[in-house]
């Protein structure tokens, strides 16, 4: 009985701390990288760009949000935004953008696959279409890593769970 009580207490503590961090106000431009990392924790990826570091905060393979914290060379925050949405997808240019561009715009994909017949590599991202519908955006790359098409539709894993 004591073990069950300890496990329940531990589970509640973890859930409450997750809720507390979820309500943390977003970092503001001008904050230092150290202050942002102290507030948000360790990023899921760090990209070194010519303009300064970019920190990715992805919410796991089932999450529908990824936040990018972009810093200047002085390591002060320039912007902090949720990137799995229509405006960010719209920045991807078919025939121009490459895998590195997409990685910096959207972060790591939920999953990767390969379509042998059409010879396209596919990166898929879970997101909320219009903030409401469980969806996936699929970005297709040719063998040279150039975006050739983008398709979105319902998230098949979420669709299956409804029935």
mmCIF file of C-alpha atoms in Angstrom:
data_model
loop_
_atom_site.group_PDB
_atom_site.id
_atom_site.type_symbol
_atom_site.label_atom_id
_atom_site.label_comp_id
_atom_site.label_asym_id
_atom_site.label_seq_id
_atom_site.Cartn_x
_atom_site.Cartn_y
_atom_site.Cartn_z
ATOM 1 C CA UNK A 1 0.000 0.000 0.000
ATOM 2 C CA UNK A 2 2.874 2.375 0.808
ATOM 3 C CA UNK A 3 4.354 1.701 -2.653
ATOM 4 C CA UNK A 4 1.077 2.634 -4.359
ATOM 5 C CA UNK A 5 0.859 5.811 -2.280
ATOM 6 C CA UNK A 6 4.457 6.752 -3.161
ATOM 7 C CA UNK A 7 3.841 6.112 -6.878
ATOM 8 C CA UNK A 8 0.630 8.160 -6.806
ATOM 9 C CA UNK A 9 2.395 11.034 -5.041
ATOM 10 C CA UNK A 10 5.253 10.883 -7.552
ATOM 11 C CA UNK A 11 2.844 10.868 -10.515
ATOM 12 C CA UNK A 12 0.924 13.848 -9.140
ATOM 13 C CA UNK A 13 4.134 15.775 -8.509
ATOM 14 C CA UNK A 14 5.307 15.184 -12.080
ATOM 15 C CA UNK A 15 1.933 16.195 -13.538
ATOM 16 C CA UNK A 16 1.739 19.353 -11.442
ATOM 17 C CA UNK A 17 5.269 20.397 -12.347
ATOM 18 C CA UNK A 18 4.467 19.837 -16.032
ATOM 19 C CA UNK A 19 1.350 21.994 -15.693
ATOM 20 C CA UNK A 20 3.314 24.701 -13.919
ATOM 21 C CA UNK A 21 5.943 24.851 -16.688
ATOM 22 C CA UNK A 22 3.181 24.889 -19.299
ATOM 23 C CA UNK A 23 1.863 28.121 -17.818
ATOM 24 C CA UNK A 24 5.259 29.755 -17.710
ATOM 25 C CA UNK A 25 5.134 33.008 -19.676
ATOM 26 C CA UNK A 26 7.066 32.824 -22.945
ATOM 27 C CA UNK A 27 10.549 34.295 -23.045
ATOM 28 C CA UNK A 28 10.757 37.882 -24.266
ATOM 29 C CA UNK A 29 13.114 39.390 -26.850
ATOM 30 C CA UNK A 30 16.335 40.576 -25.258
ATOM 31 C CA UNK A 31 16.527 37.791 -22.657
ATOM 32 C CA UNK A 32 19.830 35.945 -22.518
ATOM 33 C CA UNK A 33 20.203 32.386 -23.736
ATOM 34 C CA UNK A 34 21.080 31.296 -20.193
ATOM 35 C CA UNK A 35 17.843 32.829 -18.853
ATOM 36 C CA UNK A 36 15.759 31.160 -21.571
ATOM 37 C CA UNK A 37 17.329 27.759 -20.952
ATOM 38 C CA UNK A 38 16.879 28.185 -17.185
ATOM 39 C CA UNK A 39 13.164 28.799 -17.750
ATOM 40 C CA UNK A 40 12.444 26.304 -20.549
ATOM 41 C CA UNK A 41 15.017 23.627 -19.827
ATOM 42 C CA UNK A 42 17.301 21.823 -22.192
ATOM 43 C CA UNK A 43 16.312 22.229 -25.874
ATOM 44 C CA UNK A 44 15.604 19.192 -28.051
ATOM 45 C CA UNK A 45 18.109 20.485 -30.631
ATOM 46 C CA UNK A 46 20.508 23.385 -31.030
ATOM 47 C CA UNK A 47 21.334 24.715 -34.485
ATOM 48 C CA UNK A 48 24.281 27.025 -35.074
ATOM 49 C CA UNK A 49 23.366 29.590 -37.724
ATOM 50 C CA UNK A 50 25.475 32.423 -39.130
ATOM 51 C CA UNK A 51 23.079 34.846 -37.391
ATOM 52 C CA UNK A 52 23.338 33.114 -34.000
ATOM 53 C CA UNK A 53 22.106 29.990 -32.213
ATOM 54 C CA UNK A 54 18.604 28.586 -32.674
ATOM 55 C CA UNK A 55 17.114 26.397 -29.929
ATOM 56 C CA UNK A 56 14.375 23.912 -30.753
ATOM 57 C CA UNK A 57 11.784 22.921 -28.148
ATOM 58 C CA UNK A 58 9.812 20.062 -29.718
ATOM 59 C CA UNK A 59 7.017 18.439 -27.759
ATOM 60 C CA UNK A 60 7.830 14.862 -28.668
ATOM 61 C CA UNK A 61 6.585 12.563 -31.396
ATOM 62 C CA UNK A 62 2.930 12.925 -30.326
ATOM 63 C CA UNK A 63 3.128 16.640 -29.637
ATOM 64 C CA UNK A 64 1.680 19.166 -32.050
ATOM 65 C CA UNK A 65 3.897 22.122 -31.235
ATOM 66 C CA UNK A 66 7.534 23.016 -31.674
ATOM 67 C CA UNK A 67 8.917 26.294 -30.414
ATOM 68 C CA UNK A 68 12.019 27.899 -31.875
ATOM 69 C CA UNK A 69 14.062 30.352 -29.830
ATOM 70 C CA UNK A 70 16.289 32.364 -32.161
ATOM 71 C CA UNK A 71 19.231 34.308 -30.749
ATOM 72 C CA UNK A 72 21.618 36.899 -32.144
ATOM 73 C CA UNK A 73 25.378 36.562 -32.052
ATOM 74 C CA UNK A 74 25.276 38.238 -28.624
ATOM 75 C CA UNK A 75 23.101 35.306 -27.424
ATOM 76 C CA UNK A 76 20.129 37.563 -26.689
ATOM 77 C CA UNK A 77 16.697 36.332 -27.770
ATOM 78 C CA UNK A 78 15.466 37.758 -31.070
ATOM 79 C CA UNK A 79 12.268 35.709 -31.404
ATOM 80 C CA UNK A 80 10.370 32.832 -29.840
ATOM 81 C CA UNK A 81 7.597 31.243 -31.848
ATOM 82 C CA UNK A 82 5.499 28.121 -32.281
ATOM 83 C CA UNK A 83 6.444 26.934 -35.768
ATOM 84 C CA UNK A 84 4.033 24.113 -36.576
ATOM 85 C CA UNK A 85 1.358 26.286 -38.154
ATOM 86 C CA UNK A 86 0.212 27.676 -41.517
ATOM 87 C CA UNK A 87 2.483 30.761 -41.494
ATOM 88 C CA UNK A 88 5.604 28.642 -40.921
ATOM 89 C CA UNK A 89 4.555 26.052 -43.512
ATOM 90 C CA UNK A 90 4.034 28.938 -45.934
ATOM 91 C CA UNK A 91 7.708 29.913 -45.631
ATOM 92 C CA UNK A 92 8.729 26.643 -47.291
ATOM 93 C CA UNK A 93 9.271 27.195 -51.019
ATOM 94 C CA UNK A 94 8.698 24.255 -53.351
ATOM 95 C CA UNK A 95 11.647 23.789 -55.693
ATOM 96 C CA UNK A 96 13.820 26.127 -53.594
ATOM 97 C CA UNK A 97 13.834 25.114 -49.896
ATOM 98 C CA UNK A 98 16.002 22.187 -48.853
ATOM 99 C CA UNK A 99 16.110 19.852 -45.862
ATOM 100 C CA UNK A 100 18.310 22.209 -43.853
ATOM 101 C CA UNK A 101 15.899 25.099 -44.492
ATOM 102 C CA UNK A 102 12.949 22.994 -43.338
ATOM 103 C CA UNK A 103 14.839 21.810 -40.266
ATOM 104 C CA UNK A 104 15.493 25.443 -39.266
ATOM 105 C CA UNK A 105 11.905 26.490 -40.011
ATOM 106 C CA UNK A 106 10.025 23.567 -38.406
ATOM 107 C CA UNK A 107 12.503 21.581 -36.333
ATOM 108 C CA UNK A 108 12.860 17.834 -36.358
ATOM 109 C CA UNK A 109 10.009 15.882 -37.966
ATOM 110 C CA UNK A 110 7.680 13.554 -36.102
ATOM 111 C CA UNK A 111 8.612 10.795 -38.502
ATOM 112 C CA UNK A 112 10.536 10.182 -41.696
ATOM 113 C CA UNK A 113 9.669 7.826 -44.539
ATOM 114 C CA UNK A 114 10.646 7.083 -48.117
ATOM 115 C CA UNK A 115 8.355 6.604 -51.115
ATOM 116 C CA UNK A 116 10.290 4.206 -53.339
ATOM 117 C CA UNK A 117 8.031 4.508 -56.385
ATOM 118 C CA UNK A 118 8.266 8.311 -56.586
ATOM 119 C CA UNK A 119 11.762 8.377 -55.001
ATOM 120 C CA UNK A 120 10.798 10.994 -52.423
ATOM 121 C CA UNK A 121 11.886 11.351 -48.819
ATOM 122 C CA UNK A 122 9.010 12.474 -46.573
ATOM 123 C CA UNK A 123 9.222 14.364 -43.301
ATOM 124 C CA UNK A 124 5.930 14.432 -41.407
ATOM 125 C CA UNK A 125 4.905 16.934 -38.716
ATOM 126 C CA UNK A 126 1.914 16.699 -36.348
ATOM 127 C CA UNK A 127 0.070 19.990 -35.782
ATOM 128 C CA UNK A 128 -3.324 21.540 -35.078
ATOM 129 C CA UNK A 129 -4.897 22.809 -38.314
ATOM 130 C CA UNK A 130 -6.570 26.152 -37.566
ATOM 131 C CA UNK A 131 -5.883 25.427 -33.896
ATOM 132 C CA UNK A 132 -8.578 22.739 -33.884
ATOM 133 C CA UNK A 133 -8.019 19.668 -36.099
ATOM 134 C CA UNK A 134 -5.434 16.969 -35.473
ATOM 135 C CA UNK A 135 -3.420 17.056 -38.696
ATOM 136 C CA UNK A 136 -0.113 16.105 -40.293
ATOM 137 C CA UNK A 137 1.961 18.076 -42.781
ATOM 138 C CA UNK A 138 4.102 15.954 -45.097
ATOM 139 C CA UNK A 139 7.092 17.640 -46.748
ATOM 140 C CA UNK A 140 8.460 15.666 -49.729
ATOM 141 C CA UNK A 141 12.118 15.976 -50.801
ATOM 142 C CA UNK A 142 13.890 14.610 -53.862
ATOM 143 C CA UNK A 143 17.211 12.759 -53.551
ATOM 144 C CA UNK A 144 19.072 16.105 -53.686
ATOM 145 C CA UNK A 145 17.135 17.250 -50.589
ATOM 146 C CA UNK A 146 15.003 19.871 -52.386
ATOM 147 C CA UNK A 147 11.320 20.254 -51.430
ATOM 148 C CA UNK A 148 9.165 18.936 -54.275
ATOM 149 C CA UNK A 149 5.705 18.999 -52.684
ATOM 150 C CA UNK A 150 3.801 19.402 -49.443
ATOM 151 C CA UNK A 151 0.597 17.633 -48.458
ATOM 152 C CA UNK A 152 -1.487 17.884 -45.324
ATOM 153 C CA UNK A 153 -4.331 15.828 -43.985
ATOM 154 C CA UNK A 154 -5.790 14.326 -40.838
ATOM 155 C CA UNK A 155 -3.424 12.720 -38.356
ATOM 156 C CA UNK A 156 -4.085 9.003 -38.957
ATOM 157 C CA UNK A 157 -3.124 8.040 -35.404
ATOM 158 C CA UNK A 158 -5.644 10.489 -33.924
ATOM 159 C CA UNK A 159 -8.330 9.411 -36.409
ATOM 160 C CA UNK A 160 -7.967 5.758 -35.393
ATOM 161 C CA UNK A 161 -8.314 6.567 -31.696
ATOM 162 C CA UNK A 162 -11.726 8.175 -32.204
ATOM 163 C CA UNK A 163 -13.424 4.894 -33.020
#
